[in-house]
mmCIF file of C-alpha atoms in Angstrom:
data_model
loop_
_atom_site.group_PDB
_atom_site.id
_atom_site.type_symbol
_atom_site.label_atom_id
_atom_site.label_comp_id
_atom_site.label_asym_id
_atom_site.label_seq_id
_atom_site.Cartn_x
_atom_site.Cartn_y
_atom_site.Cartn_z
ATOM 1 C CA MET A 210 20.507 225.673 22.932
ATOM 2 C CA THR A 211 20.020 226.378 19.239
ATOM 3 C CA ARG A 212 17.669 224.362 17.160
ATOM 4 C CA LEU A 213 20.741 223.103 15.460
ATOM 5 C CA THR A 214 22.769 222.133 18.504
ATOM 6 C CA SER A 215 19.824 220.421 19.816
ATOM 7 C CA LEU A 216 19.547 218.406 16.707
ATOM 8 C CA ALA A 217 23.096 217.466 16.791
ATOM 9 C CA VAL A 218 22.928 216.400 20.254
ATOM 10 C CA ALA A 219 20.072 214.197 19.534
ATOM 11 C CA LEU A 220 21.854 212.767 16.572
ATOM 12 C CA MET A 221 24.900 211.974 18.842
ATOM 13 C CA LEU A 222 22.894 210.471 21.399
ATOM 14 C CA ALA A 223 21.039 208.408 19.087
ATOM 15 C CA ALA A 224 24.347 207.105 17.342
ATOM 16 C CA PHE A 225 25.943 206.375 20.670
ATOM 17 C CA SER A 226 23.104 204.504 21.891
ATOM 18 C CA HIS A 227 22.904 202.211 18.533
ATOM 19 C CA VAL A 228 26.725 201.730 18.582
ATOM 20 C CA ALA A 229 27.278 200.969 22.597
ATOM 21 C CA GLY A 230 24.424 198.698 22.803
ATOM 22 C CA PRO A 231 22.611 197.514 25.582
ATOM 23 C CA ALA A 232 24.977 196.901 28.018
ATOM 24 C CA ALA A 233 26.602 200.361 27.851
ATOM 25 C CA ALA A 234 23.038 201.800 28.304
ATOM 26 C CA GLN A 235 22.732 199.879 31.567
ATOM 27 C CA GLY A 236 26.273 201.035 32.829
ATOM 28 C CA GLU A 237 28.155 197.848 32.057
ATOM 29 C CA LEU A 238 31.697 197.762 30.118
ATOM 30 C CA ALA A 239 31.680 195.715 26.946
ATOM 31 C CA PRO A 240 34.899 193.702 26.013
ATOM 32 C CA ARG A 241 37.098 195.654 23.558
ATOM 33 C CA ASP A 242 40.215 195.281 21.893
ATOM 34 C CA GLY A 243 43.271 195.790 23.844
ATOM 35 C CA TRP A 244 41.257 195.621 27.405
ATOM 36 C CA THR A 245 40.626 193.169 30.028
ATOM 37 C CA VAL A 246 37.097 193.272 31.538
ATOM 38 C CA ILE A 247 36.362 191.405 34.476
ATOM 39 C CA ALA A 248 33.040 191.371 36.333
ATOM 40 C CA THR A 249 33.172 190.320 40.069
ATOM 41 C CA ASP A 250 30.683 189.685 42.590
ATOM 42 C CA LYS A 251 32.122 192.221 44.837
ATOM 43 C CA THR A 252 30.778 195.667 45.706
ATOM 44 C CA PHE A 253 32.231 198.711 44.470
ATOM 45 C CA PRO A 254 33.919 199.834 47.488
ATOM 46 C CA ASP A 255 35.177 196.278 48.127
ATOM 47 C CA LEU A 256 36.640 195.927 44.510
ATOM 48 C CA VAL A 257 38.416 199.408 45.084
ATOM 49 C CA ASP A 258 40.037 198.354 48.227
ATOM 50 C CA SER A 259 40.833 194.930 47.004
ATOM 51 C CA LEU A 260 42.556 196.469 43.920
ATOM 52 C CA THR A 261 44.426 198.790 46.280
ATOM 53 C CA ALA A 262 46.080 195.872 48.173
ATOM 54 C CA ALA A 263 46.788 194.098 45.177
ATOM 55 C CA ILE A 264 48.754 196.867 43.558
ATOM 56 C CA LYS A 265 50.786 197.069 47.029
ATOM 57 C CA THR A 266 51.316 193.561 46.919
ATOM 58 C CA ALA A 267 52.816 193.669 43.357
ATOM 59 C CA GLY A 268 55.250 196.373 44.611
ATOM 60 C CA MET A 269 53.697 198.786 42.319
ATOM 61 C CA GLY A 270 52.614 202.460 43.194
ATOM 62 C CA LEU A 271 49.050 203.874 43.228
ATOM 63 C CA VAL A 272 50.104 207.182 41.517
ATOM 64 C CA THR A 273 46.719 208.782 40.833
ATOM 65 C CA GLN A 274 43.003 208.501 41.523
ATOM 66 C CA ALA A 275 39.989 210.347 39.987
ATOM 67 C CA SER A 276 36.206 209.462 40.946
ATOM 68 C CA ALA A 277 33.310 210.872 38.982
ATOM 69 C CA SER A 278 31.017 209.430 41.415
ATOM 70 C CA ASP A 279 32.799 211.227 44.301
ATOM 71 C CA GLY A 280 32.704 214.359 42.480
ATOM 72 C CA ALA A 281 29.002 214.113 41.648
ATOM 73 C CA LYS A 282 28.291 212.951 45.571
ATOM 74 C CA MET A 283 29.967 216.764 46.538
ATOM 75 C CA GLN A 284 27.560 217.892 44.535
ATOM 76 C CA GLY A 285 24.496 216.262 45.728
ATOM 77 C CA ILE A 286 24.016 213.648 42.886
ATOM 78 C CA THR A 287 24.386 210.192 43.167
ATOM 79 C CA ILE A 288 25.779 208.038 40.164
ATOM 80 C CA PRO A 289 27.086 204.568 40.021
ATOM 81 C CA GLY A 290 30.609 204.092 41.407
ATOM 82 C CA ASN A 291 33.284 204.879 39.196
ATOM 83 C CA ARG A 292 37.208 205.180 39.993
ATOM 84 C CA VAL A 293 40.169 205.625 37.704
ATOM 85 C CA ILE A 294 43.496 204.140 39.653
ATOM 86 C CA GLY A 295 46.723 205.040 37.925
ATOM 87 C CA VAL A 296 49.800 202.571 38.535
ATOM 88 C CA TYR A 297 53.242 202.785 37.739
ATOM 89 C CA ARG A 298 56.558 202.395 39.373
ATOM 90 C CA ASN A 299 59.636 204.773 38.852
ATOM 91 C CA ASP A 300 61.887 202.079 37.620
ATOM 92 C CA TYR A 301 59.340 201.352 34.861
ATOM 93 C CA ALA A 302 59.204 205.001 34.212
ATOM 94 C CA ARG A 303 62.941 205.670 33.453
ATOM 95 C CA ARG A 304 63.115 202.786 31.368
ATOM 96 C CA MET A 305 59.947 203.831 29.400
ATOM 97 C CA LEU A 306 61.305 207.456 28.766
ATOM 98 C CA ALA A 307 64.785 205.911 27.959
ATOM 99 C CA ALA A 308 63.006 204.186 25.014
ATOM 100 C CA SER A 309 60.497 206.641 24.123
ATOM 101 C CA VAL A 310 59.800 210.194 25.866
ATOM 102 C CA ALA A 311 56.615 210.434 23.546
ATOM 103 C CA ALA A 312 55.445 207.213 25.630
ATOM 104 C CA GLY A 313 55.640 208.840 29.052
ATOM 105 C CA ILE A 314 52.268 210.735 28.429
ATOM 106 C CA GLU A 315 50.801 206.886 28.915
ATOM 107 C CA ALA A 316 52.020 206.659 32.388
ATOM 108 C CA PRO A 317 50.695 205.963 34.916
ATOM 109 C CA ILE A 318 48.785 203.099 33.337
ATOM 110 C CA ARG A 319 45.015 202.854 34.509
ATOM 111 C CA PHE A 320 42.630 200.461 35.971
ATOM 112 C CA TYR A 321 39.024 201.090 35.768
ATOM 113 C CA VAL A 322 36.613 200.251 38.678
ATOM 114 C CA THR A 323 32.658 200.460 37.871
ATOM 115 C CA GLU A 324 29.860 199.754 39.657
ATOM 116 C CA THR A 325 27.211 197.609 37.679
ATOM 117 C CA PRO A 326 23.542 197.811 38.096
ATOM 118 C CA ASP A 327 23.032 194.619 40.017
ATOM 119 C CA GLY A 328 25.196 196.061 42.951
ATOM 120 C CA GLY A 329 28.663 194.239 41.670
ATOM 121 C CA ALA A 330 31.481 196.005 40.406
ATOM 122 C CA THR A 331 33.832 195.598 37.259
ATOM 123 C CA LEU A 332 37.522 196.060 36.864
ATOM 124 C CA SER A 333 38.968 196.733 33.642
ATOM 125 C CA TYR A 334 42.185 197.884 32.057
ATOM 126 C CA LYS A 335 43.943 198.588 28.957
ATOM 127 C CA HIS A 336 46.969 196.148 28.630
ATOM 128 C CA PRO A 337 50.248 198.144 28.490
ATOM 129 C CA SER A 338 51.414 196.684 25.388
ATOM 130 C CA PHE A 339 48.192 198.100 23.844
ATOM 131 C CA VAL A 340 48.904 201.414 25.409
ATOM 132 C CA PHE A 341 52.360 201.565 24.617
ATOM 133 C CA ALA A 342 51.773 199.970 20.954
ATOM 134 C CA PRO A 343 51.713 203.740 19.073
ATOM 135 C CA TYR A 344 55.223 204.147 20.626
ATOM 136 C CA LEU A 345 56.810 200.888 19.471
ATOM 137 C CA ALA A 346 58.670 202.225 16.286
ATOM 138 C CA GLU A 347 60.208 204.887 18.335
ATOM 139 C CA GLY A 348 60.936 202.872 21.464
ATOM 140 C CA GLY A 349 61.859 199.445 19.837
ATOM 141 C CA ASP A 350 62.632 196.240 21.718
ATOM 142 C CA ALA A 351 63.366 198.087 24.797
ATOM 143 C CA LEU A 352 59.858 199.405 24.825
ATOM 144 C CA GLN A 353 58.157 196.289 23.822
ATOM 145 C CA ALA A 354 59.998 194.337 26.537
ATOM 146 C CA LEU A 355 58.594 196.764 29.045
ATOM 147 C CA ALA A 356 55.205 196.702 27.935
ATOM 148 C CA GLY A 357 55.380 192.770 27.974
ATOM 149 C CA GLU A 358 56.664 193.060 31.682
ATOM 150 C CA LEU A 359 53.793 195.241 32.625
ATOM 151 C CA ASP A 360 51.233 193.229 30.939
ATOM 152 C CA ALA A 361 52.078 190.182 33.392
ATOM 153 C CA VAL A 362 52.218 192.911 36.258
ATOM 154 C CA PHE A 363 48.824 194.111 35.560
ATOM 155 C CA LYS A 364 47.225 190.757 34.999
ATOM 156 C CA ALA A 365 48.680 189.668 38.328
ATOM 157 C CA ILE A 366 47.039 192.456 39.854
ATOM 158 C CA ALA A 367 43.851 192.214 38.189
ATOM 159 C CA GLU A 368 43.655 188.638 39.092
ATOM 160 C CA ASP A 369 44.725 189.318 42.959
ATOM 161 C CA ALA A 370 42.064 192.142 43.001
ATOM 162 C CA THR A 371 39.289 190.035 41.793
ATOM 163 C CA ASN A 372 39.772 186.645 43.695
#
């Protein structure tokens, strides 16, 4: 690594640690605009299982999953639990695309399960209305109505998964 690259990396890390604050440094997600962040007493695997069941109960589809911690484990590295779960349903997809083809890049909408340093887990997600906000000028009332419906669905899933 060149001296200039090392300096740039050091400056970025210093800037990030200052902006992110102590919670981020400890692996916890801080609240942010357009998100719901719910700390739980559940273990990481229990919250993943609970979320999976809540998605099914809500009649939604678990479309995608990705886990940095599972990938790290395959390389012999242990990091705190981390899973992104994409959730959607085809009827919502058709309505979304009828309103805005560009909004299709946002589907499926994701939940984020993270393990906390104390052994608990946090469930986070971006509100669908926040996710689709950049497309409302194109998608109009139809996309706004869909986003509102999905806000209620995602809230119900999150409440079910964390109770």
